[in-house]
Coordinates of C-alpha atoms in Angstrom, one line a residue:
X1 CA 61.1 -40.8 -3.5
X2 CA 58.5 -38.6 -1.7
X3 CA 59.9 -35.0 -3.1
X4 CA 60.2 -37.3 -6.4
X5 CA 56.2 -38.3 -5.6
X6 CA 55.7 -34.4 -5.1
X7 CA 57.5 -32.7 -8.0
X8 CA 55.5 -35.0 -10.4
X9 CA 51.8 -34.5 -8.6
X10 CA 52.8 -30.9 -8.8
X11 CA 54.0 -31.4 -12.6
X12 CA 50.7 -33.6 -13.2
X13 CA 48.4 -30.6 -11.8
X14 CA 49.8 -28.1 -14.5
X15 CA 48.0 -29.6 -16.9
X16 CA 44.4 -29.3 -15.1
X17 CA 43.4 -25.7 -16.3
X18 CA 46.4 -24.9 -17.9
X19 CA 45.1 -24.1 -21.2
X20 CA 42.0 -22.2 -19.9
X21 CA 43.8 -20.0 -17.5
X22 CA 46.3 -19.4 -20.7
X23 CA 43.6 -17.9 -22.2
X24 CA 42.3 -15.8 -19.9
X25 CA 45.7 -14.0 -19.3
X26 CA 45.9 -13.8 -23.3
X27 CA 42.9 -11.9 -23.5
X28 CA 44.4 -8.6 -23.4
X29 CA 45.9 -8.8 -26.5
X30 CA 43.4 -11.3 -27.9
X31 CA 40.5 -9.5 -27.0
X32 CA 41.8 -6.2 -29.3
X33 CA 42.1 -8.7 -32.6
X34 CA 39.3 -10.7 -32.5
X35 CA 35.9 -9.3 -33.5
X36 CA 33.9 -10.1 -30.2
X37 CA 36.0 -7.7 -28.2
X38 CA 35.0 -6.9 -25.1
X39 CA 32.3 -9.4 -25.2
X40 CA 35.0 -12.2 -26.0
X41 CA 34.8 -13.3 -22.2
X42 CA 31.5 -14.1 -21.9
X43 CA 31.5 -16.3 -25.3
X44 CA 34.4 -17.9 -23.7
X45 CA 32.6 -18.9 -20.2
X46 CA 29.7 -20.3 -22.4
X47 CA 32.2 -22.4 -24.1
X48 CA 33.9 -23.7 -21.5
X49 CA 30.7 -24.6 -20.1
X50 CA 29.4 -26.4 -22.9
X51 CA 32.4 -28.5 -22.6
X52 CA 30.7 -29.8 -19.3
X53 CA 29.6 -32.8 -21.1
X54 CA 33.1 -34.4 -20.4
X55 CA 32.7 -34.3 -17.1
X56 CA 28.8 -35.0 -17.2
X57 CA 29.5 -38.5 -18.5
X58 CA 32.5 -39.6 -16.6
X59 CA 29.9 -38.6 -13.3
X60 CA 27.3 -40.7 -15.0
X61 CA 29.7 -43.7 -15.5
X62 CA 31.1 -43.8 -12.0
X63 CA 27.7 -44.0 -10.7
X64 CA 26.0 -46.4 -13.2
X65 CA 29.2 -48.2 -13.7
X66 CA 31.4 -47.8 -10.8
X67 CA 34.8 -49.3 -11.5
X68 CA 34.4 -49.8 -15.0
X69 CA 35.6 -46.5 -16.0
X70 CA 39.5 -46.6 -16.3
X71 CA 40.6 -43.2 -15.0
X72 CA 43.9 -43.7 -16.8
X73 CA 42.6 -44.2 -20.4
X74 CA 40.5 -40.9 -20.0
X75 CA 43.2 -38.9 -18.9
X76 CA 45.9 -40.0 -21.4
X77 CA 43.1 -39.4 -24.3
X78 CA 42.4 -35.9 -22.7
X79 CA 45.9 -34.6 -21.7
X80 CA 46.3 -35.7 -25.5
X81 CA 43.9 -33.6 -26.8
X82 CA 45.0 -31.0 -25.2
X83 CA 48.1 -31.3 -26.7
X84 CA 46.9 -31.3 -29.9
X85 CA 44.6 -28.2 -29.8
X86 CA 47.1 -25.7 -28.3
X87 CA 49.2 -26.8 -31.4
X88 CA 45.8 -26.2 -33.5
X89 CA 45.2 -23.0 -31.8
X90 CA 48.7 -21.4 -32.5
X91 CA 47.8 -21.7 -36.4
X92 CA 44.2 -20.8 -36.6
X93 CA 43.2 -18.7 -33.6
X94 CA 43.4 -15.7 -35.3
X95 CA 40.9 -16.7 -38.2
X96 CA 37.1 -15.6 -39.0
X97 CA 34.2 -16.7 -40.7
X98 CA 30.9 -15.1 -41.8
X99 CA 28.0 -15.9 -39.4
X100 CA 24.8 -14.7 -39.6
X101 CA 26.1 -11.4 -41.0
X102 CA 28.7 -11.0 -38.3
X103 CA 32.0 -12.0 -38.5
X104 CA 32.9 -14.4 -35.3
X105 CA 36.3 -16.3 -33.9
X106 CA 34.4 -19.6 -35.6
X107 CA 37.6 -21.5 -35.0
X108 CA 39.4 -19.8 -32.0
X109 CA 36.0 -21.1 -30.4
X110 CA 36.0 -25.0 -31.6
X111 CA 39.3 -25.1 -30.3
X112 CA 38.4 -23.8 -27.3
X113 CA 35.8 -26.0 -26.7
X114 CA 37.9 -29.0 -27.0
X115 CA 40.2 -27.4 -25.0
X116 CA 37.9 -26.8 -22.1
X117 CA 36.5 -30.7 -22.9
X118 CA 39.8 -31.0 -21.3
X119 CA 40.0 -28.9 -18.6
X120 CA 36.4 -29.7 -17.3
X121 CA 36.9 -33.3 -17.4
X122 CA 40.2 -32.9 -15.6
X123 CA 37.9 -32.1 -12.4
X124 CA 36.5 -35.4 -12.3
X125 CA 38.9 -37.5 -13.1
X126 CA 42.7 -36.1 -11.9
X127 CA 41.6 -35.6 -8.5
X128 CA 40.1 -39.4 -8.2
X129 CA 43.4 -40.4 -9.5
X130 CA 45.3 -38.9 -7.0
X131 CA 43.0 -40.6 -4.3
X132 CA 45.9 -43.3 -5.3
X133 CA 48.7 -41.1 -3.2
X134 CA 48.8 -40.8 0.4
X135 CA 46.7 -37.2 1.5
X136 CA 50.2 -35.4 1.6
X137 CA 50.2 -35.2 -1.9
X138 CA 47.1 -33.8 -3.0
X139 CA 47.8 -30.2 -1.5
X140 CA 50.7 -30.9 -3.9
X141 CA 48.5 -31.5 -6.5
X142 CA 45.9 -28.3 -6.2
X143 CA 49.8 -26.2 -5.6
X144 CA 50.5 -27.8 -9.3
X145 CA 46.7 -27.0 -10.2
X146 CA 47.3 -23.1 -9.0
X147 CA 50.7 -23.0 -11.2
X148 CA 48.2 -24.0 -14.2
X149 CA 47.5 -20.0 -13.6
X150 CA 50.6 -18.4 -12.3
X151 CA 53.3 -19.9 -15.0
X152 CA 51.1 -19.2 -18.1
X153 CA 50.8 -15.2 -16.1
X154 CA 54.6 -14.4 -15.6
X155 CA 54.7 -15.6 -19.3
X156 CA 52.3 -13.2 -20.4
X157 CA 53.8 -10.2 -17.8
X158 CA 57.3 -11.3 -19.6
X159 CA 55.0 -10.8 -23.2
X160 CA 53.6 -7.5 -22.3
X161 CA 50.5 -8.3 -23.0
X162 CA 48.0 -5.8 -24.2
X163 CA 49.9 -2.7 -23.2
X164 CA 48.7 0.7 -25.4
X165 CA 49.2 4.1 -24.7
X166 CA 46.7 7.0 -26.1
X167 CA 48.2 9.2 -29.2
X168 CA 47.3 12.3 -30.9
X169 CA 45.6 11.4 -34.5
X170 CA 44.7 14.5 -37.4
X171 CA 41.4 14.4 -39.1
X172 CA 40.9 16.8 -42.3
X173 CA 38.3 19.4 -41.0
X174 CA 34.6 20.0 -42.6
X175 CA 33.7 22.8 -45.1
X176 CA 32.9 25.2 -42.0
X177 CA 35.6 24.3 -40.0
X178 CA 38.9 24.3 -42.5
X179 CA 42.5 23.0 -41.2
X180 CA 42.9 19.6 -39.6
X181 CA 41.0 18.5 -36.2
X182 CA 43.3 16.6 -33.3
X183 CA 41.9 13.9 -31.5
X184 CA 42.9 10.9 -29.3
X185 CA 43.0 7.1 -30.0
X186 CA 44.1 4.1 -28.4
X187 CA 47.2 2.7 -30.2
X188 CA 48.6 -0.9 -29.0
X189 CA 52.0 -1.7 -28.6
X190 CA 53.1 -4.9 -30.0
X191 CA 54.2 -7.9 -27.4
X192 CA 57.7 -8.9 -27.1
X193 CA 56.5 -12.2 -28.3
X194 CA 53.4 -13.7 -30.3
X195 CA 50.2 -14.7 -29.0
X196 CA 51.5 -17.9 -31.2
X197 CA 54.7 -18.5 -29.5
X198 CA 52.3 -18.6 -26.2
X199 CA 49.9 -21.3 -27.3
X200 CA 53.0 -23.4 -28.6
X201 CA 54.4 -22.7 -24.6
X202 CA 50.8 -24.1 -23.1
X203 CA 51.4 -26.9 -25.6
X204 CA 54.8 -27.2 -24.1
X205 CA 53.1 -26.7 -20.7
X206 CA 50.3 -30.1 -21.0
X207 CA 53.5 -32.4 -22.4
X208 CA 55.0 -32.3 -19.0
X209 CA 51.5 -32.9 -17.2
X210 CA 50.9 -35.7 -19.6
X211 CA 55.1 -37.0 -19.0
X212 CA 54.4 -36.5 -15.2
X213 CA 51.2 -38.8 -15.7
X214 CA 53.2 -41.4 -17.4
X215 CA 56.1 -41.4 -14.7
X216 CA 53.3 -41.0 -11.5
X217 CA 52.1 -44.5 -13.2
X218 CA 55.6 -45.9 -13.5
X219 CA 55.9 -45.8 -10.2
X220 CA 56.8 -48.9 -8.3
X221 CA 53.7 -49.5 -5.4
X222 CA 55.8 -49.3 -2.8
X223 CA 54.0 -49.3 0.6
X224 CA 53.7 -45.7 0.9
X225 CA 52.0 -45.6 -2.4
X226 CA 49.6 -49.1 -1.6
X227 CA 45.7 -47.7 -1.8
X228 CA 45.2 -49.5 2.0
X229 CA 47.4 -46.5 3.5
X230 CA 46.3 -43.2 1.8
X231 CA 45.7 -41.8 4.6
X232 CA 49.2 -40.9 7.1
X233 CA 48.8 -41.9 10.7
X234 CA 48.5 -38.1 11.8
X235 CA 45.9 -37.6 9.8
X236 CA 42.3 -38.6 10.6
X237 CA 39.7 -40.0 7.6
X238 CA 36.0 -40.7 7.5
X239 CA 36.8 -43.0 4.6
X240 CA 36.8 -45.8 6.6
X241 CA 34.2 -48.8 7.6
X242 CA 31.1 -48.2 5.3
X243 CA 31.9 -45.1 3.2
X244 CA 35.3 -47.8 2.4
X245 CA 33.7 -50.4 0.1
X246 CA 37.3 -52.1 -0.1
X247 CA 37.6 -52.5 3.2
X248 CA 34.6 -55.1 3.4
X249 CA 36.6 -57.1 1.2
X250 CA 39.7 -57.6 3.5
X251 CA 40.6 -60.9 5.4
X252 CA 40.1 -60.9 9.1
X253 CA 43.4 -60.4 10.2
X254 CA 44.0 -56.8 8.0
X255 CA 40.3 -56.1 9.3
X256 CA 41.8 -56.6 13.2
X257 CA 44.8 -54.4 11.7
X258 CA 43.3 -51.6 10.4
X259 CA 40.8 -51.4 13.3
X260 CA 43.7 -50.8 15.7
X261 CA 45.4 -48.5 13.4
X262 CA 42.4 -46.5 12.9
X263 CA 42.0 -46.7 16.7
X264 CA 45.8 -45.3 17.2
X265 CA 44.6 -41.9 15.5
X266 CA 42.4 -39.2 16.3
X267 CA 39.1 -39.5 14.9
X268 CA 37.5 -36.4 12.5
X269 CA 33.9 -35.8 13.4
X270 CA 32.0 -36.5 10.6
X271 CA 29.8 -34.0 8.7
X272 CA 25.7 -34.2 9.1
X273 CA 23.7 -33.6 6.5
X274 CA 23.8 -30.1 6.6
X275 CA 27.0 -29.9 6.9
X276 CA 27.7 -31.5 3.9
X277 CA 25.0 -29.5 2.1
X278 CA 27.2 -26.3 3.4
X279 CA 30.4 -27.7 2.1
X280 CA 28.5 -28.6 -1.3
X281 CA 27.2 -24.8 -1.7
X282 CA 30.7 -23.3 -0.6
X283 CA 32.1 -25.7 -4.0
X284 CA 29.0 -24.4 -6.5
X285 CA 29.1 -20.5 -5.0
X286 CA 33.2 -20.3 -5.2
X287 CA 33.3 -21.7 -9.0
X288 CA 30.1 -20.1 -9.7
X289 CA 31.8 -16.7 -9.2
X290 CA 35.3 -17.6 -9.5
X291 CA 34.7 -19.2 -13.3
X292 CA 31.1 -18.0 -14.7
X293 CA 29.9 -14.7 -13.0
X294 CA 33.4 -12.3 -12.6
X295 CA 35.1 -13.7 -15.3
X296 CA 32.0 -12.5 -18.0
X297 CA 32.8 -9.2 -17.3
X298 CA 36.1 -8.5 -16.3
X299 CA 36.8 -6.3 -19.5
X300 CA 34.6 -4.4 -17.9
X301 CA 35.7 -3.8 -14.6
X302 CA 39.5 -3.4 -15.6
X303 CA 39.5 -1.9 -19.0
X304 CA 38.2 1.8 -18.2
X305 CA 41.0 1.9 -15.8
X306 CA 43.4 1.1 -18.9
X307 CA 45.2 -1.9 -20.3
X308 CA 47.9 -1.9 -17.9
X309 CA 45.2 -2.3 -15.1
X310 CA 43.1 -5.2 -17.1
X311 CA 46.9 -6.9 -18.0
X312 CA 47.9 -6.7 -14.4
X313 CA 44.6 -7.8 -13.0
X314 CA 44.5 -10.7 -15.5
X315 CA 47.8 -12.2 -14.7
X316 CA 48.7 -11.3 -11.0
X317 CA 45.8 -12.2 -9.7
X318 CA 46.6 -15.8 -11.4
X319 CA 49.6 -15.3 -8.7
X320 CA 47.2 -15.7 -5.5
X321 CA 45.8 -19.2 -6.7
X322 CA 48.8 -20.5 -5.9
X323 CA 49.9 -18.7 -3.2
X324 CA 46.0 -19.7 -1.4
X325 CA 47.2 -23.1 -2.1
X326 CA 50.7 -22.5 -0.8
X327 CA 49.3 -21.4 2.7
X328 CA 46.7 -24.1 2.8
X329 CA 49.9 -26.6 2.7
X330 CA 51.2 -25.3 6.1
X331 CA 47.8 -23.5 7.4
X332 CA 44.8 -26.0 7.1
X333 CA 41.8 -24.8 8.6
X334 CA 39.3 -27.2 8.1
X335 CA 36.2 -25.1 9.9
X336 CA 33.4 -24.5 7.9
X337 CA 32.8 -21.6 10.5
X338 CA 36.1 -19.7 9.1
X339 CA 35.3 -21.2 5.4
X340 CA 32.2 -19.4 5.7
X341 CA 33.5 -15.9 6.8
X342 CA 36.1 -16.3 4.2
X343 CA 33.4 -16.9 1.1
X344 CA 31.7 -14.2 2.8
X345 CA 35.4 -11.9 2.1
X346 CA 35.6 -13.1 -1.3
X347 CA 32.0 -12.3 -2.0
X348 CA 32.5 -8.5 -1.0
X349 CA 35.6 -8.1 -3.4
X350 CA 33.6 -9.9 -6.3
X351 CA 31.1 -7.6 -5.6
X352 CA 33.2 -4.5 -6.0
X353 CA 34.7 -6.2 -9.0
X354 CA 31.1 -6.3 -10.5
X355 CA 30.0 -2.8 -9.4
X356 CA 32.9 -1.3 -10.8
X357 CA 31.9 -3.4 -14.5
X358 CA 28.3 -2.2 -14.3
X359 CA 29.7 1.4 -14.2
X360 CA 31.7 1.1 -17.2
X361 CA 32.9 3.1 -19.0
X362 CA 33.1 5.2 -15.8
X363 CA 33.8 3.6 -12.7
X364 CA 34.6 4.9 -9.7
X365 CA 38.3 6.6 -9.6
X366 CA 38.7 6.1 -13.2
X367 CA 41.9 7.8 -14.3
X368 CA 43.4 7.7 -11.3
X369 CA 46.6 5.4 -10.2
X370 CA 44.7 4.4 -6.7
X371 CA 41.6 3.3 -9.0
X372 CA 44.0 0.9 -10.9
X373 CA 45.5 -0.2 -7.8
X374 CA 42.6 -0.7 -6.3
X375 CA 40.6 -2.8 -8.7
X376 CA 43.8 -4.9 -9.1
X377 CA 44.3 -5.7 -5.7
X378 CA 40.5 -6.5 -5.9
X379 CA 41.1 -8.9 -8.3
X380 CA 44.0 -10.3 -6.7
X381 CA 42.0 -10.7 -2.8
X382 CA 39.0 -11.9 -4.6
X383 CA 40.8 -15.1 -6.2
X384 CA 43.2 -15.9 -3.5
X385 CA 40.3 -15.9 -0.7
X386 CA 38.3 -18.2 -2.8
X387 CA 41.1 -20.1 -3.8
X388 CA 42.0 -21.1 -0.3
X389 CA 38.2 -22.1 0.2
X390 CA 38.2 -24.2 -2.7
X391 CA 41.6 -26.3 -1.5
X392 CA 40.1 -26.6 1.7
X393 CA 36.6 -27.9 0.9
X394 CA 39.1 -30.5 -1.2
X395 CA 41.2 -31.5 1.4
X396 CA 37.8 -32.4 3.7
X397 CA 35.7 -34.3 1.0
X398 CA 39.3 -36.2 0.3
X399 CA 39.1 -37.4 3.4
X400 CA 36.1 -39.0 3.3
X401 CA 36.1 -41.0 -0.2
X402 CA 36.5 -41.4 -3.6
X403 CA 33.1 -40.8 -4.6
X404 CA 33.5 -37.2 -2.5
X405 CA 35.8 -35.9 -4.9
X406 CA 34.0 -37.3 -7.6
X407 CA 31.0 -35.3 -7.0
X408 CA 33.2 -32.4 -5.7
X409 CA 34.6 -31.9 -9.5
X410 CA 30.9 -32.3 -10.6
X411 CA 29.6 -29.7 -8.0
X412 CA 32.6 -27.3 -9.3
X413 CA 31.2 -27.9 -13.2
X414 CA 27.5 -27.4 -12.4
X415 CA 28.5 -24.1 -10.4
X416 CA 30.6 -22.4 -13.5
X417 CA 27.9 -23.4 -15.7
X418 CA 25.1 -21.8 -13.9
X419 CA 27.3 -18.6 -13.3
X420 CA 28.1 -18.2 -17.5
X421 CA 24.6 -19.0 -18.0
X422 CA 23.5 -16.2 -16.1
X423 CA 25.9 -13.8 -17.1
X424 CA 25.9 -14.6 -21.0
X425 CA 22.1 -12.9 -21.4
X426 CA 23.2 -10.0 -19.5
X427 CA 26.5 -9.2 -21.6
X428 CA 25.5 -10.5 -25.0
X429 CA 21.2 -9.9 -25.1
X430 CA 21.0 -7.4 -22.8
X431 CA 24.2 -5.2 -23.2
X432 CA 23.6 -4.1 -19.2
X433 CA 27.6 -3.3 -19.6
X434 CA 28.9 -1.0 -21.6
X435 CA 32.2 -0.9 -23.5
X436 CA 34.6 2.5 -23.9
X437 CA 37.9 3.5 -25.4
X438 CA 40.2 5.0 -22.7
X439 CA 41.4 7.6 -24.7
X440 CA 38.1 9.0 -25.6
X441 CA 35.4 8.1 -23.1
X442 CA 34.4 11.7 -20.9
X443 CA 33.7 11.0 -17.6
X444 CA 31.7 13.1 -15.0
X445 CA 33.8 14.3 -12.7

């Protein structure tokens, strides 16, 4: 029953960002089709953040209404939709309309938004329904929540996504010149398979999140499943006595019970004030760069390397969200002290990442294999160090209560949204970074 209880928490967390992340691995080849181009992420982190009103209004329900908000209506409807728009998206991504005298991916972005209405409002309401499994489950989750990223990147490594390789063109000369003039230009190799066949596998990919979710529900409420034992006896919580509202509601003798169970373990020393406020800012700062700031420009810091080095970036360094979350399973390391010194880590590599963007088209080592490998593994440290923050700022506001988690998810939402919001000015208004074609761009040396 418990590797049961496991496999479907892990299936269940596919469907958090799996849609999202799907995209962003796509991009490669999306971004060359669409009209945006390299501008295409930052309209996408704008979207996904005006999707935020999912999760806005579940936050606001659970603290005008607490308990009248049935978690499990909420996600049926929005594993549903998701559903539904992958299907949508695999027919009509590709399709353009006329907007203020630009033509614009009108309905590759309502999809989207109502894809990321999904995804957001997954962060506030999967991870309160999992409060309903004992703690040794919810690493399980977040593992589930990393493969939302890894599976939908082996797919698109298996798809070849993006992958072009620079070819001599003729051009009839002028008057002066006579004969033909040779130049180069970037020609794209077509995928092994469709970006269509990929939408209809994330579609593929939220049925099983959504079947998980039926069967997690199905469940008989056996005793390791009972809400009154979330918690395993070697494993210390703060949600206990007052910041336990159902606890006041038990009869005397379960009250003498749980007092000398709670006695029998050893006792986490709870967070001050500024403590918490620490473990708050590591939640907005990690999704503030992890989904609004880096993500803006990343077309810009891996393109003028080439599209192998933006397709590798994209979908390996979805490998080290899961791995972070692997390692947090079996290395928890629950000091904000180390916490710190890690968001500190994943800082630096972000900030090469964004150096390296605000020198396109002519980063540093451009042209060279150890500036591909470079800003790939740069990619790759950069996620999986902030990754491992983000599980473990999880596990600790798990153990203290429902409403933790609750306003965890609505921390990781108001952080994404203030990062696309400051990078969508600079990208789109602005134009502080500037696009190149590989084959052409000249480069100082």
């Amino acid at each position: 029953m418990a590797l049961l209880i496991h496999m479907l928490a892990c299936a269940f967390g596919l469907g958090s960002w799996v849609a999202v992340n799907g995209l962003w691995v796509e991009l490669p080849l999306i971004v060359n089709t669409l009209p945006e181009g390299w501008e295409l992420p930052s309209y996408l982190t704008v979207i996904i953040q005006l999707a935020n009103l999912g999760p806005l209004l579940v936050t606001v329900m659970h603290k005008l209404c607490p308990g009248r908000l049935k978690e499990r209506v909420v996600i049926y409807s929005i594993l549903s939709i998701g559903i539904l728009s992958c299907i949508l998206l695999a027919f009509f991504w590709d399709r353009t309309t006329i907007v203020a005298g630009a033509s614009h991916s009108t309905a590759f972005f309502i999809i989207t938004f109502f894809l990321s209405l999904v995804d957001c409002t997954s962060s506030v309401t999967f991870l309160p329904f999992m409060m309903q499994l004992p703690a040794k489950y919810i690493t399980t989750y977040f593992i589930g929540e990393g493969l939302s990223g890894f599976i939908p990147g082996v797919v698109a490594l298996a798809q070849g996504v993006g992958m072009a390789k620079c070819v001599n063109s003729s051009q009839a000369g002028g008057n002066h010149t006579g004969g033909n003039m040779w130049s180069l230009h970037t020609e794209y190799l077509p995928p092994n398979f469709s970006t269509e066949v990929f939408f209809f596998f994330l579609a593929a990919m939220m049925c099983i999140s959504l079947a998980a979710f039926v069967a997690l529900n199905r469940l008989p409420r056996t005793f390791e499943l009972s809400t009154e034992n979330l918690v395993p006896d070697t494993v210390a919580s703060v949600s206990s006595g007052l910041d336990n509202p159902g606890a006041e509601t038990e009869g005397g003798s379960d009250k003498k019970q749980g007092k000398g169970a709670a006695e029998r373990r050893p006792l986490l020393a709870k967070h001050s004030v500024y403590q918490l406020t620490f473990i708050y800012f590591l939640v907005v700062w990690v999704n503030s760069a992890t989904n609004g700031v880096l993500p803006s420009v990343q077309t810009y810091s891996c393109m003028p390397y080439g599209n192998l080095a933006y397709h590798l970036s994209a979908a390996l360094a979805s490998v080290a969200n899961p791995v972070a979350c692997t390692i947090a399973m079996f290395f928890q390391n629950r000091s904000l002290v180390f916490l710190g010194v890690l968001l500190v880590l994943g800082t630096g590599f972000g900030s090469y990442n964004m150096a390296m963007a605000a020198m396109s088209p002519c980063p540093l080592l451009r042209g060279s294999a150890a500036g591909e490998a470079i800003i790939v593994l740069s990619w790759l440290l950069f996620t999986g160090t902030l990754s491992y923050v983000k599980v473990m700022v999880g596990v600790i506001l798990r153990d203290r209560s429902h409403n933790a988690l609750v306003w965890c998810g609505a921390a990781q939402q108001i952080g994404s949204l203030v990062g696309s919001v400051i990078m969508f000015p600079l990208v789109n208004v602005l134009q502080l970074f500037k696009s190149g074609d590989f084959c052409n761009t000249e480069c100082p040396s």
